[in-house]
């Protein structure tokens, strides 16, 4: 949990927030040219991607109310509250960042408001702090950032989150909204959470390029397999067989194929086969899918792979030795979150990164989602909620003139060793996140209940039967049954 907290904070703090154009809504729009042209500046290592020339004329869109005047937020000082942002305005480091800052300044002046991202709590305290605020109210103008967990469904069931679907300045058919968040936070026709920034890529397969080459495998061939949709469970096992070695024929494996956390490998495998522990129906009600064919197949395959190819750790190994083992070249593959690339900056061997391979039930790659999301407390009246949503929508729209600029790549390039990891793998992953609904159901402890207990002697099917009734009681509570 501590590792997840640290990693999410780092990834979220380093991710480039997309810029802004105008939000939808019912007002009349008029095009107004920018007073000063936006120069697409270039320098070594700082190319303004997406710019067709060194200078371009941007166009901002002014949204007007029924009186024909620009919407006026009345000088509101809005805070996107989180646990990791300083609130300080950083000096732009690229042409894109300059354009984004200019546009932020413009929307604030045009619509008469101020907006900033700022930490007002800690990671651990944020759920309770939100509940307390939404229950008692306050004079601040907060949009709250929350992480996925059981507090979400509890807050929705308790009526503590504003129904965003009632705010006509938000158009959730817009492609910028992360689908997995919409699915997670939708209940019937109501929507209680949103994310206007790209999905953060999660678990995939890191590979050690030196070890693959020594086993006669061209590292780039994994990217080719992925591009051709031939990167499958079967192909992954084929490579594991090829790379795992008993170098001195003493019956003891000297070069292992894999080193993993089962708590990362299992959910990645389930998602890759179209499975999962909990899903949600069209009415927004959770239901148990642990015993589905897709999930059972994934768990059984995972146990088999771990028994064959997972390295045996030293008796005195620390809890996170799997990361150390991969960094030291003790295993060729590891299933890990994309942010782990930053932990291996000093790794001697080069590494690459591909999606988790496709299971037999799937024809495309997916990765489970655990993004943060933004909510509006229900203690606010409709006028205030509308203004907050209006501002957030502007804040997360693409920067005019940079609509095709993939700003999310910047942070990833700093962590990965090759461009293929970002341009191919991460590019696939940010558009293929699927929810982990079990994180929204209070009482379910996937480690204790499942991951740490299943093996060849206590099969997934046996464990699923053992916890079926207990999990159903948790699901009933999450669904609001009394």
Coordinates of C-alpha atoms in Angstrom, one line a residue:
X1 CA 0.0 0.0 0.0
X2 CA 2.8 2.4 0.8
X3 CA 4.4 1.6 -2.5
X4 CA 1.2 2.3 -4.3
X5 CA 0.8 5.6 -2.5
X6 CA 4.2 6.8 -3.4
X7 CA 4.0 5.7 -7.0
X8 CA 0.6 7.2 -7.6
X9 CA 1.7 10.5 -6.1
X10 CA 4.8 10.5 -8.3
X11 CA 3.0 9.6 -11.5
X12 CA 0.2 12.0 -10.9
X13 CA 2.6 14.9 -10.0
X14 CA 4.8 14.3 -13.0
X15 CA 2.0 13.7 -15.6
X16 CA 1.3 16.6 -17.9
X17 CA -2.2 17.9 -17.4
X18 CA -3.9 18.5 -20.7
X19 CA -4.8 22.1 -21.4
X20 CA -8.0 23.8 -22.3
X21 CA -10.5 24.9 -24.9
X22 CA -14.1 25.7 -24.3
X23 CA -16.6 23.4 -22.7
X24 CA -19.9 22.5 -24.2
X25 CA -23.1 23.8 -22.7
X26 CA -26.1 25.8 -23.6
X27 CA -24.4 29.2 -24.2
X28 CA -23.7 30.8 -27.5
X29 CA -20.2 30.7 -28.8
X30 CA -18.2 33.3 -30.7
X31 CA -14.7 32.8 -32.1
X32 CA -12.1 35.4 -31.0
X33 CA -8.6 35.4 -32.4
X34 CA -5.7 35.5 -29.9
X35 CA -4.3 38.9 -29.6
X36 CA -0.7 37.6 -29.9
X37 CA 0.3 34.8 -32.1
X38 CA 1.4 31.6 -30.4
X39 CA 4.9 30.8 -31.4
X40 CA 5.8 27.1 -31.7
X41 CA 9.3 27.4 -30.3
X42 CA 11.8 24.6 -30.8
X43 CA 15.2 23.9 -29.3
X44 CA 17.4 20.9 -28.8
X45 CA 15.4 18.3 -26.9
X46 CA 12.3 20.6 -26.8
X47 CA 10.4 20.1 -30.1
X48 CA 6.9 21.5 -30.2
X49 CA 5.2 18.3 -31.4
X50 CA 2.2 18.8 -33.6
X51 CA 3.2 22.2 -34.8
X52 CA 3.2 22.5 -38.6
X53 CA 5.4 25.6 -38.6
X54 CA 7.4 27.8 -36.3
X55 CA 4.5 30.2 -35.9
X56 CA 0.7 29.6 -35.8
X57 CA -2.4 31.7 -35.1
X58 CA -4.4 30.3 -32.3
X59 CA -8.2 30.6 -31.9
X60 CA -9.9 30.7 -28.5
X61 CA -13.7 30.2 -28.2
X62 CA -15.7 32.4 -25.9
X63 CA -18.8 30.8 -24.3
X64 CA -21.6 33.2 -23.7
X65 CA -24.6 33.1 -21.4
X66 CA -28.2 33.9 -22.4
X67 CA -27.5 37.6 -22.2
X68 CA -24.8 37.4 -24.8
X69 CA -22.0 38.0 -22.3
X70 CA -19.2 35.6 -21.4
X71 CA -20.0 33.3 -18.5
X72 CA -19.0 35.0 -15.3
X73 CA -17.9 32.8 -12.3
X74 CA -17.9 35.8 -10.0
X75 CA -14.3 35.8 -9.1
X76 CA -14.4 32.3 -7.6
X77 CA -11.1 30.9 -6.4
X78 CA -11.3 27.2 -7.2
X79 CA -9.0 24.5 -5.8
X80 CA -8.6 21.0 -7.3
X81 CA -7.8 19.5 -4.0
X82 CA -5.4 16.6 -3.7
X83 CA -2.6 15.3 -1.6
X84 CA 0.4 15.8 -3.9
X85 CA 0.3 19.2 -5.6
X86 CA 2.3 22.2 -4.3
X87 CA -0.2 24.8 -5.7
X88 CA 2.8 26.8 -7.0
X89 CA 2.8 27.9 -10.6
X90 CA 5.8 26.4 -12.4
X91 CA 7.8 28.2 -15.1
X92 CA 6.9 26.7 -18.5
X93 CA 9.7 24.5 -19.9
X94 CA 8.5 24.1 -23.4
X95 CA 6.4 25.8 -26.1
X96 CA 3.5 23.5 -25.2
X97 CA 3.6 24.5 -21.6
X98 CA 3.8 28.2 -22.5
X99 CA 0.8 27.8 -24.7
X100 CA -1.1 26.0 -22.0
X101 CA -0.2 28.6 -19.4
X102 CA -1.3 31.4 -21.7
X103 CA -4.6 29.7 -22.2
X104 CA -5.1 29.1 -18.5
X105 CA -4.5 32.8 -17.9
X106 CA -7.0 33.6 -20.7
X107 CA -9.9 31.5 -19.4
X108 CA -9.4 32.8 -15.9
X109 CA -9.5 36.4 -17.1
X110 CA -12.4 35.8 -19.6
X111 CA -14.7 33.9 -17.2
X112 CA -13.6 35.7 -14.0
X113 CA -12.2 32.9 -11.8
X114 CA -8.9 31.5 -10.5
X115 CA -8.0 27.8 -10.5
X116 CA -5.1 25.8 -9.0
X117 CA -4.3 22.2 -8.0
X118 CA -3.2 22.1 -4.3
X119 CA -2.7 19.5 -1.6
X120 CA -5.1 20.0 1.3
X121 CA -4.8 16.6 2.9
X122 CA -2.7 13.4 2.9
X123 CA -3.2 10.3 0.8
X124 CA -4.3 8.3 3.8
X125 CA -6.7 11.0 5.2
X126 CA -8.2 12.0 1.9
X127 CA -11.3 9.7 2.0
X128 CA -12.3 10.6 5.5
X129 CA -11.6 14.3 4.9
X130 CA -13.8 14.2 1.9
X131 CA -16.7 12.5 3.8
X132 CA -16.4 15.1 6.6
X133 CA -16.4 18.0 4.2
X134 CA -19.3 16.7 2.1
X135 CA -21.3 16.0 5.3
X136 CA -20.7 19.3 7.1
X137 CA -20.2 21.6 4.1
X138 CA -17.8 24.6 3.7
X139 CA -17.4 27.9 2.0
X140 CA -14.4 26.8 -0.1
X141 CA -14.7 26.0 -3.8
X142 CA -13.3 22.5 -3.9
X143 CA -13.2 19.9 -6.6
X144 CA -11.9 16.8 -4.8
X145 CA -9.4 14.3 -6.1
X146 CA -10.0 10.8 -4.7
X147 CA -8.3 7.5 -5.3
X148 CA -10.2 4.3 -6.1
X149 CA -11.3 2.4 -3.0
X150 CA -14.3 1.4 -0.9
X151 CA -14.9 5.0 0.1
X152 CA -16.3 5.7 -3.3
X153 CA -19.3 3.4 -3.3
X154 CA -20.0 4.3 0.3
X155 CA -20.0 8.0 -0.5
X156 CA -22.3 7.5 -3.5
X157 CA -24.7 5.4 -1.5
X158 CA -24.7 8.0 1.3
X159 CA -25.6 10.8 -1.1
X160 CA -22.3 12.6 -0.6
X161 CA -21.4 13.1 -4.3
X162 CA -23.0 15.5 -6.7
X163 CA -24.6 13.9 -9.8
X164 CA -22.5 15.3 -12.5
X165 CA -24.9 14.1 -15.3
X166 CA -27.3 17.0 -14.2
X167 CA -24.7 19.7 -15.1
X168 CA -25.2 20.7 -18.7
X169 CA -21.7 22.1 -19.1
X170 CA -20.3 18.6 -19.1
X171 CA -20.5 16.5 -22.2
X172 CA -19.5 13.0 -21.2
X173 CA -19.5 11.8 -24.8
X174 CA -16.3 13.8 -25.3
X175 CA -13.3 11.5 -25.9
X176 CA -11.2 13.2 -23.2
X177 CA -13.2 11.6 -20.4
X178 CA -11.5 8.3 -19.2
X179 CA -14.0 5.5 -19.9
X180 CA -13.0 3.3 -17.0
X181 CA -13.7 6.1 -14.6
X182 CA -17.1 6.7 -16.2
X183 CA -17.9 3.0 -15.9
X184 CA -16.8 2.9 -12.3
X185 CA -18.6 6.0 -11.2
X186 CA -21.9 5.6 -13.2
X187 CA -25.0 4.3 -11.4
X188 CA -28.0 4.1 -13.6
X189 CA -28.1 7.4 -15.5
X190 CA -26.2 9.2 -12.8
X191 CA -22.4 10.0 -12.9
X192 CA -20.5 10.7 -9.7
X193 CA -16.9 11.1 -10.8
X194 CA -14.8 12.1 -13.7
X195 CA -11.3 12.2 -15.0
X196 CA -10.3 14.6 -17.8
X197 CA -6.7 13.6 -18.0
X198 CA -5.3 10.5 -19.8
X199 CA -5.6 7.1 -18.0
X200 CA -2.4 6.2 -16.2
X201 CA -1.0 2.9 -17.7
X202 CA -0.7 0.2 -15.2
X203 CA 0.6 -3.4 -15.3
X204 CA 2.5 -4.8 -18.3
X205 CA 5.5 -7.0 -18.9
X206 CA 9.0 -5.6 -18.5
X207 CA 11.8 -7.5 -20.2
X208 CA 15.5 -7.6 -19.8
X209 CA 17.0 -7.1 -23.3
X210 CA 20.4 -8.7 -22.5
X211 CA 18.9 -11.9 -21.2
X212 CA 16.6 -12.2 -24.2
X213 CA 19.5 -11.8 -26.6
X214 CA 21.5 -14.4 -24.7
X215 CA 18.6 -16.8 -25.1
X216 CA 18.5 -16.1 -28.9
X217 CA 15.5 -13.8 -28.7
X218 CA 15.5 -10.4 -30.5
X219 CA 14.1 -7.9 -27.9
X220 CA 12.4 -5.9 -30.6
X221 CA 10.5 -9.0 -31.7
X222 CA 8.2 -8.5 -28.6
X223 CA 7.1 -5.1 -30.0
X224 CA 6.4 -6.8 -33.4
X225 CA 4.4 -9.5 -31.7
X226 CA 2.4 -6.8 -29.8
X227 CA 1.8 -4.8 -33.0
X228 CA 0.6 -7.9 -34.9
X229 CA -1.7 -8.9 -32.0
X230 CA 0.4 -12.1 -31.6
X231 CA 1.5 -11.3 -28.1
X232 CA -0.5 -14.0 -26.3
X233 CA -0.3 -16.1 -23.2
X234 CA 1.0 -19.0 -25.3
X235 CA 3.7 -16.9 -26.9
X236 CA 4.7 -15.5 -23.5
X237 CA 5.1 -19.0 -22.1
X238 CA 7.1 -20.0 -25.2
X239 CA 9.6 -17.3 -24.4
X240 CA 9.7 -18.2 -20.7
X241 CA 10.7 -21.7 -21.7
X242 CA 13.4 -20.4 -24.0
X243 CA 14.9 -18.0 -21.5
X244 CA 14.8 -20.2 -18.3
X245 CA 18.1 -22.1 -17.9
X246 CA 19.9 -24.6 -15.7
X247 CA 23.3 -23.5 -16.8
X248 CA 25.4 -26.2 -15.1
X249 CA 23.0 -29.1 -15.4
X250 CA 22.7 -29.7 -11.6
X251 CA 18.9 -29.7 -11.6
X252 CA 18.7 -26.2 -10.1
X253 CA 17.4 -23.3 -12.2
X254 CA 20.1 -20.6 -12.5
X255 CA 18.3 -18.2 -14.9
X256 CA 14.7 -17.7 -14.1
X257 CA 12.1 -16.5 -16.5
X258 CA 9.9 -14.5 -14.2
X259 CA 9.9 -12.5 -10.9
X260 CA 6.5 -11.0 -9.9
X261 CA 4.2 -9.9 -7.2
X262 CA 1.2 -12.2 -7.4
X263 CA -1.0 -9.2 -6.5
X264 CA 0.0 -7.6 -9.7
X265 CA 0.2 -10.7 -11.9
X266 CA -3.3 -12.1 -11.0
X267 CA -5.4 -9.0 -11.8
X268 CA -3.4 -8.3 -15.0
X269 CA -4.0 -11.9 -16.2
X270 CA -7.7 -11.7 -15.4
X271 CA -8.2 -8.5 -17.2
X272 CA -6.2 -9.8 -20.2
X273 CA -8.7 -12.6 -20.6
X274 CA -11.8 -10.4 -20.2
X275 CA -12.3 -11.6 -16.6
X276 CA -12.4 -9.9 -13.2
X277 CA -13.5 -10.4 -9.6
X278 CA -16.5 -8.0 -9.6
X279 CA -18.3 -6.3 -12.4
X280 CA -21.2 -3.9 -12.7
X281 CA -24.5 -4.2 -14.5
X282 CA -26.3 -1.4 -16.5
X283 CA -28.2 -0.3 -13.4
X284 CA -24.9 0.2 -11.6
X285 CA -25.1 -2.8 -9.3
X286 CA -22.1 -4.9 -8.5
X287 CA -22.1 -8.7 -9.0
X288 CA -19.6 -11.5 -8.5
X289 CA -17.7 -12.7 -11.5
X290 CA -14.9 -14.7 -9.7
X291 CA -16.4 -17.9 -10.9
X292 CA -16.7 -16.9 -14.5
X293 CA -15.0 -18.9 -17.2
X294 CA -12.7 -16.0 -18.1
X295 CA -11.6 -15.4 -14.5
X296 CA -11.1 -19.1 -13.6
X297 CA -9.1 -19.7 -16.8
X298 CA -6.8 -16.7 -16.0
X299 CA -6.2 -17.7 -12.4
X300 CA -5.5 -21.3 -13.2
X301 CA -3.1 -20.3 -16.0
X302 CA -1.4 -17.8 -13.6
X303 CA -0.8 -20.5 -11.0
X304 CA 0.7 -22.8 -13.6
X305 CA 3.0 -20.1 -14.9
X306 CA 4.2 -19.1 -11.4
X307 CA 4.8 -22.7 -10.5
X308 CA 7.0 -23.3 -13.6
X309 CA 8.8 -20.0 -14.1
X310 CA 8.7 -17.8 -11.0
X311 CA 12.1 -17.5 -9.4
X312 CA 12.7 -18.9 -5.9
X313 CA 13.6 -16.1 -3.6
X314 CA 16.3 -16.2 -0.9
X315 CA 15.0 -17.0 2.6
X316 CA 16.1 -13.6 3.9
X317 CA 14.7 -11.6 0.9
X318 CA 12.9 -8.4 1.6
X319 CA 9.2 -8.1 0.7
X320 CA 10.1 -6.1 -2.5
X321 CA 12.9 -8.3 -3.7
X322 CA 11.1 -9.0 -6.9
X323 CA 12.1 -5.5 -8.0
X324 CA 15.7 -6.0 -6.9
X325 CA 15.8 -9.3 -8.7
X326 CA 14.7 -7.8 -12.0
X327 CA 17.1 -4.9 -11.7
X328 CA 20.0 -7.4 -11.0
X329 CA 19.2 -9.5 -14.1
X330 CA 18.1 -12.5 -12.1
X331 CA 14.9 -12.9 -14.2
X332 CA 14.1 -12.0 -17.8
X333 CA 10.5 -10.8 -17.2
X334 CA 8.5 -9.1 -14.5
X335 CA 4.8 -8.1 -14.5
X336 CA 4.9 -4.6 -12.9
X337 CA 3.2 -1.2 -13.0
X338 CA 4.4 1.2 -15.7
X339 CA 5.7 3.6 -13.0
X340 CA 8.3 1.0 -12.0
X341 CA 10.4 2.1 -14.9
X342 CA 11.4 5.1 -12.8
X343 CA 12.7 2.8 -10.1
X344 CA 15.2 1.1 -12.5
X345 CA 17.0 4.3 -13.7
X346 CA 20.3 2.9 -12.5
X347 CA 19.7 -0.7 -13.9
X348 CA 22.7 -1.8 -15.8
X349 CA 20.8 -3.8 -18.4
X350 CA 18.4 -2.2 -20.8
X351 CA 14.8 -3.1 -20.5
X352 CA 11.7 -2.8 -22.6
X353 CA 7.9 -2.9 -21.8
X354 CA 5.0 -4.5 -23.5
X355 CA 1.3 -5.0 -22.6
X356 CA 0.3 -8.0 -20.6
X357 CA -0.3 -10.7 -23.2
X358 CA -3.8 -11.4 -24.5
X359 CA -5.7 -14.4 -23.1
X360 CA -7.7 -16.9 -25.3
X361 CA -10.9 -15.0 -24.6
X362 CA -9.6 -11.6 -25.9
X363 CA -8.6 -10.0 -29.2
X364 CA -7.1 -6.9 -27.8
X365 CA -4.9 -5.7 -25.0
X366 CA -6.2 -4.2 -21.8
X367 CA -4.8 -3.1 -18.5
X368 CA -6.6 -2.6 -15.2
X369 CA -7.3 0.9 -14.1
X370 CA -6.7 2.5 -10.7
X371 CA -6.7 6.2 -11.7
X372 CA -7.5 9.0 -9.4
X373 CA -10.8 10.9 -10.2
X374 CA -12.4 14.2 -9.5
X375 CA -15.8 14.6 -7.7
X376 CA -17.9 17.5 -6.5
X377 CA -19.4 17.3 -3.0
X378 CA -23.2 17.1 -2.8
X379 CA -23.3 19.8 -0.1
X380 CA -22.9 22.4 -2.9
X381 CA -26.0 23.9 -4.5
X382 CA -26.5 23.5 -8.3
X383 CA -25.2 27.0 -9.2
X384 CA -21.9 26.4 -7.4
X385 CA -21.6 22.8 -8.7
X386 CA -22.2 24.0 -12.3
X387 CA -19.5 26.7 -12.0
X388 CA -17.0 24.2 -10.6
X389 CA -17.7 21.8 -13.4
X390 CA -17.5 24.5 -16.0
X391 CA -14.1 25.5 -14.8
X392 CA -12.8 22.0 -14.6
X393 CA -14.0 21.2 -18.1
X394 CA -12.1 24.2 -19.4
X395 CA -9.0 23.2 -17.4
X396 CA -8.8 19.7 -18.9
X397 CA -9.6 20.5 -22.5
X398 CA -6.8 20.3 -25.2
X399 CA -4.8 23.5 -25.7
X400 CA -5.8 25.3 -28.9
X401 CA -3.2 24.6 -31.6
X402 CA -2.0 21.5 -29.7
X403 CA -5.1 19.3 -30.0
X404 CA -3.0 16.5 -31.4
X405 CA 0.0 17.0 -29.0
X406 CA 0.4 14.0 -26.8
X407 CA 1.6 15.7 -23.7
X408 CA 1.2 12.6 -21.6
X409 CA 4.3 11.1 -23.3
X410 CA 6.7 13.6 -21.8
X411 CA 6.7 12.1 -18.3
X412 CA 7.0 8.5 -19.6
X413 CA 9.9 9.3 -21.9
X414 CA 11.9 10.3 -18.8
X415 CA 11.5 6.9 -17.2
X416 CA 11.7 4.4 -20.1
X417 CA 14.9 3.3 -21.9
X418 CA 13.4 3.0 -25.4
X419 CA 10.8 5.0 -27.3
X420 CA 8.8 1.8 -28.3
X421 CA 7.8 1.4 -24.6
X422 CA 6.0 4.7 -24.8
X423 CA 5.0 5.2 -28.5
X424 CA 3.7 1.6 -28.8
X425 CA 3.0 0.1 -25.4
X426 CA 1.9 3.0 -23.3
X427 CA 0.0 4.4 -26.3
X428 CA -2.1 1.2 -26.3
X429 CA -2.5 1.2 -22.6
X430 CA -3.8 4.7 -22.0
X431 CA -6.8 3.8 -24.2
X432 CA -7.5 0.4 -22.8
X433 CA -8.0 0.7 -19.1
X434 CA -10.7 -1.5 -17.4
X435 CA -12.1 -0.9 -13.9
X436 CA -11.2 -3.1 -10.9
X437 CA -14.7 -2.9 -9.3
X438 CA -13.6 -5.0 -6.3
X439 CA -11.8 -2.0 -5.0
X440 CA -15.1 -0.2 -4.6
X441 CA -16.7 -3.0 -2.5
X442 CA -16.0 -2.7 1.2
X443 CA -14.9 -5.9 3.0
X444 CA -13.2 -7.6 0.1
X445 CA -9.5 -8.2 0.8
X446 CA -8.3 -9.8 -2.5
X447 CA -4.9 -10.7 -1.0
X448 CA -6.2 -12.5 2.1
X449 CA -9.4 -13.8 0.5
X450 CA -7.8 -15.0 -2.8
X451 CA -4.3 -14.2 -4.0
X452 CA -2.4 -15.5 -1.0
X453 CA -4.5 -18.7 -0.6
X454 CA -4.9 -20.2 -4.1
X455 CA -2.4 -22.7 -5.4
X456 CA -2.5 -26.2 -7.1
X457 CA -3.8 -27.8 -3.8
X458 CA -6.4 -25.1 -3.0
X459 CA -7.6 -24.3 -6.5
X460 CA -9.3 -21.0 -7.5
X461 CA -12.6 -22.8 -7.9
X462 CA -12.4 -24.2 -4.3
X463 CA -11.5 -20.9 -2.9
X464 CA -14.2 -19.1 -4.9
X465 CA -16.8 -21.5 -3.4
X466 CA -15.4 -20.9 0.1
X467 CA -15.8 -17.2 0.0
X468 CA -18.9 -16.9 -2.2
X469 CA -21.4 -16.1 0.5
X470 CA -19.1 -13.7 2.3
X471 CA -18.4 -11.8 -0.8
X472 CA -22.1 -11.7 -1.6
X473 CA -22.8 -10.0 1.7
X474 CA -20.2 -7.4 0.9
X475 CA -21.7 -6.8 -2.6
X476 CA -25.2 -6.5 -1.2
X477 CA -24.0 -3.8 1.2
X478 CA -22.1 -1.9 -1.6
X479 CA -25.3 -2.1 -3.7
X480 CA -27.2 -0.4 -0.9
X481 CA -29.2 -3.5 0.4
X482 CA -30.1 -3.3 4.0

